[in-house]
Amino acid sequence: MRALVAIEPIGPAFATFPGIGTLDWGLTAAPLTYDPPRASAAEARAADPTTLRVPALADLPVALVTGGASVFAEFADDVVASLTTAGAAVERVHLPDHGVTGNGHALTYETNSDDTLAVVLRWIEETT
């Protein structure tokens, strides 16, 4: 994998979402492979957050894309911090900073989705 684009990802780490579930392993509900290893979700939750490194993300470029009118944008900095701690080379790509405004959580369904895609494609070209 050369890079990862996370469009409006869920978070922050270990959050619980009514009707959806809990991010038991940090930023996922599924088990993650940490280094040092964590034997269970409870062990990951109890760990010092600064030790939750994910070898699969080491130096991986990640764009975390958020819309200006999305409630997900409120905790995006926490997700960026978690991904950075995990080892990713993460960059927050907040659409209003790139001239794309008015977007909520469903970026791909909105009337300016072509503008959103252009920002993402530009990031991919510049990063990979």
Coordinates of N, CA and C in Angstrom, one line a residue:
M1 N 0.9 -1.2 0.0 CA 0.0 0.0 0.0 C 0.9 1.2 0.0
R2 N 0.6 2.2 -0.9 CA 1.4 3.4 -1.0 C 0.9 4.5 -0.1
A3 N -0.5 4.6 0.1 CA -1.1 5.7 0.9 C -2.5 5.2 1.2
L4 N -3.1 6.0 2.2 CA -4.4 5.7 2.6 C -5.2 7.1 2.7
V5 N -6.4 7.1 2.1 CA -7.2 8.3 2.3 C -8.4 7.9 3.1
A6 N -8.6 8.5 4.3 CA -9.7 8.3 5.2 C -10.7 9.4 5.1
I7 N -11.8 9.1 4.4 CA -12.8 10.2 4.2 C -13.8 10.1 5.4
E8 N -13.8 11.2 6.2 CA -14.7 11.3 7.3 C -14.7 10.1 8.2
P9 N -13.5 9.7 8.7 CA -13.4 8.5 9.5 C -14.1 8.6 10.9
I10 N -14.5 7.5 11.4 CA -15.1 7.5 12.7 C -14.0 7.6 13.8
G11 N -14.4 8.1 14.9 CA -13.5 8.3 16.0 C -14.1 9.1 17.1
P12 N -13.4 9.5 18.1 CA -12.0 9.3 18.4 C -11.8 7.8 18.9
A13 N -10.5 7.5 19.2 CA -10.2 6.2 19.7 C -11.0 5.8 20.9
F14 N -11.4 4.5 20.9 CA -12.2 3.9 21.9 C -13.5 4.5 22.2
A15 N -14.1 5.2 21.2 CA -15.4 5.9 21.4 C -16.5 4.8 21.3
T16 N -17.6 5.1 21.9 CA -18.8 4.3 21.7 C -19.9 5.1 21.0
F17 N -20.5 4.5 20.0 CA -21.5 5.1 19.2 C -22.8 4.4 19.4
P18 N -23.8 5.0 20.0 CA -25.1 4.3 20.2 C -25.7 3.8 18.9
G19 N -26.1 2.5 18.9 CA -26.6 1.9 17.7 C -25.6 1.3 16.8
I20 N -24.3 1.7 17.0 CA -23.3 1.2 16.1 C -22.3 0.3 16.8
G21 N -21.8 0.7 18.0 CA -20.9 -0.1 18.8 C -19.7 0.7 19.3
T22 N -18.7 0.0 19.7 CA -17.5 0.7 20.3 C -16.3 0.3 19.5
L23 N -15.4 1.3 19.4 CA -14.1 1.1 18.8 C -13.2 0.5 19.9
D24 N -13.4 -0.8 20.1 CA -12.8 -1.5 21.2 C -11.2 -1.5 21.1
W25 N -10.7 -1.5 19.9 CA -9.2 -1.6 19.7 C -8.5 -0.3 19.4
G26 N -9.2 0.8 19.6 CA -8.7 2.1 19.4 C -9.5 2.8 18.3
L27 N -9.0 2.8 17.1 CA -9.7 3.4 16.0 C -10.5 2.4 15.2
T28 N -10.6 1.1 15.7 CA -11.3 0.1 15.0 C -12.1 -0.7 16.1
A29 N -13.1 -1.4 15.6 CA -13.8 -2.4 16.4 C -13.1 -3.8 16.3
A30 N -12.4 -4.0 15.2 CA -11.7 -5.2 15.0 C -10.3 -5.2 15.6
P31 N -9.7 -6.3 15.9 CA -8.4 -6.4 16.5 C -7.3 -5.7 15.6
L32 N -6.4 -5.0 16.3 CA -5.3 -4.4 15.6 C -4.0 -5.1 16.2
T33 N -3.0 -5.1 15.3 CA -1.7 -5.6 15.8 C -0.8 -4.5 16.2
Y34 N -0.6 -4.4 17.5 CA 0.2 -3.3 18.0 C 1.6 -3.8 18.3
D35 N 2.5 -2.9 18.4 CA 3.9 -3.2 18.8 C 4.3 -2.3 19.9
P36 N 4.4 -2.7 21.2 CA 4.3 -4.1 21.6 C 2.9 -4.6 21.5
P37 N 2.8 -6.0 21.4 CA 1.5 -6.6 21.2 C 0.5 -6.3 22.4
R38 N -0.7 -6.3 22.1 CA -1.8 -6.2 23.1 C -2.7 -7.4 22.9
A39 N -2.9 -8.2 24.0 CA -3.5 -9.5 23.9 C -5.1 -9.4 23.8
S40 N -5.6 -8.2 24.2 CA -7.0 -8.0 24.2 C -7.4 -6.6 24.0
A41 N -8.6 -6.3 23.6 CA -9.1 -4.9 23.5 C -9.0 -4.2 24.9
A42 N -9.2 -4.9 25.9 CA -9.1 -4.3 27.3 C -7.7 -3.9 27.6
E43 N -6.7 -4.7 27.1 CA -5.3 -4.4 27.3 C -4.9 -3.2 26.5
A44 N -5.5 -3.1 25.3 CA -5.2 -1.9 24.4 C -5.8 -0.7 25.1
R45 N -7.0 -0.8 25.6 CA -7.7 0.4 26.2 C -6.9 0.8 27.4
A46 N -6.4 -0.1 28.2 CA -5.7 0.2 29.4 C -4.2 0.8 29.2
A47 N -3.7 0.6 28.0 CA -2.3 1.0 27.7 C -2.2 2.5 27.6
D48 N -1.0 2.9 27.9 CA -0.7 4.3 27.7 C -0.9 4.6 26.2
P49 N -1.8 5.6 25.8 CA -2.1 5.8 24.4 C -0.8 6.1 23.6
T50 N 0.2 6.6 24.2 CA 1.4 7.0 23.4 C 2.2 5.7 23.0
T51 N 1.8 4.5 23.5 CA 2.5 3.3 23.2 C 1.7 2.5 22.1
L52 N 0.6 3.0 21.6 CA -0.2 2.2 20.7 C 0.3 2.3 19.3
R53 N 1.4 1.7 19.0 CA 2.0 1.8 17.6 C 1.5 0.6 16.8
V54 N 1.2 0.9 15.6 CA 0.7 -0.1 14.6 C 1.7 -0.3 13.5
P55 N 2.5 -1.4 13.5 CA 3.5 -1.5 12.5 C 3.0 -1.4 11.1
A56 N 1.8 -1.8 10.8 CA 1.3 -1.8 9.4 C 1.1 -0.3 8.9
L57 N 1.1 0.6 9.9 CA 0.9 2.0 9.5 C 2.2 2.8 9.5
A58 N 3.3 2.2 9.9 CA 4.6 2.9 10.0 C 5.0 3.6 8.7
D59 N 5.0 5.0 8.9 CA 5.4 5.9 7.8 C 4.5 5.9 6.6
L60 N 3.3 5.3 6.8 CA 2.3 5.3 5.7 C 1.7 6.6 5.6
P61 N 1.7 7.3 4.4 CA 1.0 8.5 4.2 C -0.5 8.3 4.3
V62 N -1.1 9.1 5.2 CA -2.6 9.1 5.4 C -3.2 10.5 5.2
A63 N -4.2 10.6 4.4 CA -5.0 11.9 4.3 C -6.2 11.6 5.1
L64 N -6.5 12.5 6.1 CA -7.8 12.4 6.9 C -8.6 13.6 6.4
V65 N -9.6 13.2 5.6 CA -10.4 14.3 4.9 C -11.7 14.6 5.7
T66 N -11.9 15.8 5.9 CA -13.1 16.3 6.6 C -13.8 17.4 5.9
G67 N -15.2 17.4 6.0 CA -16.0 18.5 5.5 C -16.2 19.6 6.5
G68 N -16.4 20.8 6.1 CA -16.5 21.9 7.0 C -17.8 21.9 7.9
A69 N -18.9 21.2 7.4 CA -20.1 21.2 8.2 C -20.4 19.9 8.8
S70 N -19.4 19.1 8.9 CA -19.5 17.7 9.5 C -19.2 17.7 11.0
V71 N -20.0 17.0 11.7 CA -19.7 16.8 13.2 C -18.5 16.0 13.3
F72 N -18.1 15.1 12.3 CA -16.9 14.3 12.4 C -15.6 15.2 12.5
A73 N -15.7 16.4 11.9 CA -14.6 17.3 11.9 C -14.2 17.8 13.3
E74 N -15.2 17.7 14.2 CA -15.0 18.1 15.6 C -13.9 17.2 16.3
F75 N -13.9 15.9 16.0 CA -12.9 15.1 16.7 C -11.8 14.6 15.7
A76 N -11.7 15.2 14.5 CA -10.7 14.8 13.6 C -9.3 14.9 14.1
D77 N -9.0 16.0 14.9 CA -7.7 16.2 15.4 C -7.3 15.1 16.4
D78 N -8.3 14.5 17.1 CA -8.0 13.4 18.0 C -7.6 12.1 17.1
V79 N -8.3 12.0 16.0 CA -8.0 10.8 15.1 C -6.6 11.0 14.5
V80 N -6.3 12.2 14.1 CA -5.0 12.5 13.6 C -3.9 12.2 14.6
A81 N -4.1 12.6 15.9 CA -3.2 12.3 16.9 C -3.0 10.8 17.1
S82 N -4.1 10.0 17.1 CA -4.0 8.6 17.3 C -3.3 7.9 16.1
L83 N -3.5 8.4 14.9 CA -2.8 7.8 13.7 C -1.4 8.2 13.7
T84 N -1.0 9.4 14.2 CA 0.4 9.8 14.3 C 1.1 8.9 15.3
T85 N 0.5 8.7 16.5 CA 1.0 7.8 17.5 C 1.2 6.4 17.0
A86 N 0.2 6.0 16.2 CA 0.3 4.6 15.6 C 1.5 4.5 14.6
G87 N 2.0 5.6 14.1 CA 3.2 5.6 13.3 C 2.9 6.1 11.9
A88 N 1.7 6.5 11.5 CA 1.4 7.0 10.2 C 1.9 8.4 10.0
A89 N 2.1 8.7 8.7 CA 2.5 10.1 8.4 C 1.2 10.7 7.9
V90 N 0.4 11.2 8.9 CA -1.0 11.6 8.6 C -1.0 13.2 8.4
E91 N -1.9 13.5 7.5 CA -2.2 14.9 7.2 C -3.7 15.1 7.2
R92 N -4.1 16.1 8.0 CA -5.5 16.5 7.9 C -5.8 17.3 6.7
V93 N -6.8 16.9 5.9 CA -7.2 17.6 4.7 C -8.6 18.1 5.0
H94 N -8.7 19.3 5.5 CA -10.0 19.9 5.8 C -10.4 20.7 4.6
L95 N -11.5 20.2 4.0 CA -11.9 20.8 2.7 C -12.1 22.3 2.6
P96 N -12.6 23.0 3.6 CA -12.6 24.4 3.5 C -11.3 25.1 3.3
D97 N -10.2 24.4 3.8 CA -8.9 24.9 3.6 C -8.4 24.8 2.2
H98 N -9.2 24.1 1.4 CA -8.9 23.9 0.0 C -10.0 24.5 -0.9
G99 N -10.8 25.4 -0.3 CA -11.8 26.1 -1.1 C -13.1 25.3 -1.4
V100 N -13.2 24.2 -0.7 CA -14.4 23.4 -0.9 C -15.3 23.5 0.4
T101 N -16.4 24.1 0.3 CA -17.2 24.5 1.5 C -18.6 23.9 1.5
G102 N -19.2 23.8 2.7 CA -20.5 23.4 2.9 C -20.8 21.9 3.0
N103 N -19.7 21.1 3.1 CA -19.8 19.7 3.1 C -20.1 19.1 4.5
G104 N -21.0 18.1 4.6 CA -21.2 17.4 5.8 C -20.5 16.1 5.7
H105 N -21.0 15.0 6.3 CA -20.4 13.8 6.4 C -20.4 12.9 5.1
A106 N -21.5 13.1 4.4 CA -21.6 12.3 3.1 C -21.0 12.9 1.9
L107 N -19.7 13.1 1.9 CA -19.0 13.9 0.9 C -19.3 13.3 -0.5
T108 N -19.3 12.0 -0.7 CA -19.5 11.5 -2.0 C -20.9 11.7 -2.6
Y109 N -21.8 12.0 -1.8 CA -23.2 12.2 -2.2 C -23.6 13.6 -2.4
E110 N -22.7 14.5 -2.1 CA -23.1 15.9 -2.2 C -22.9 16.5 -3.6
T111 N -23.5 17.6 -3.9 CA -23.5 18.2 -5.3 C -22.1 18.6 -5.7
N112 N -21.2 18.9 -4.8 CA -19.9 19.3 -5.1 C -18.9 18.2 -4.9
S113 N -19.3 16.9 -5.1 CA -18.4 15.8 -4.9 C -17.3 15.8 -5.8
D114 N -17.4 16.3 -7.0 CA -16.3 16.4 -8.0 C -15.2 17.3 -7.4
D115 N -15.6 18.4 -6.7 CA -14.6 19.3 -6.1 C -13.9 18.6 -4.9
T116 N -14.6 17.8 -4.2 CA -14.0 17.0 -3.1 C -13.0 16.0 -3.7
L117 N -13.4 15.3 -4.7 CA -12.5 14.3 -5.3 C -11.3 15.0 -5.9
A118 N -11.4 16.2 -6.4 CA -10.2 16.9 -7.0 C -9.2 17.1 -5.9
V119 N -9.6 17.5 -4.7 CA -8.7 17.7 -3.5 C -8.0 16.4 -3.2
V120 N -8.8 15.3 -3.1 CA -8.2 14.0 -2.8 C -7.2 13.6 -3.8
L121 N -7.6 13.7 -5.1 CA -6.7 13.3 -6.2 C -5.4 14.1 -6.2
R122 N -5.5 15.4 -5.9 CA -4.3 16.2 -5.8 C -3.4 15.8 -4.7
W123 N -4.0 15.4 -3.5 CA -3.2 14.9 -2.4 C -2.5 13.7 -2.8
I124 N -3.2 12.7 -3.4 CA -2.6 11.5 -3.9 C -1.4 11.7 -4.8
E125 N -1.6 12.6 -5.8 CA -0.5 12.9 -6.8 C 0.7 13.5 -6.1
E126 N 0.4 14.4 -5.1 CA 1.6 15.1 -4.4 C 2.3 14.2 -3.4
T127 N 1.6 13.2 -3.0 CA 2.1 12.4 -1.9 C 2.7 11.1 -2.3
T128 N 2.2 10.5 -3.4 CA 2.7 9.2 -3.7 C 3.6 9.2 -4.9

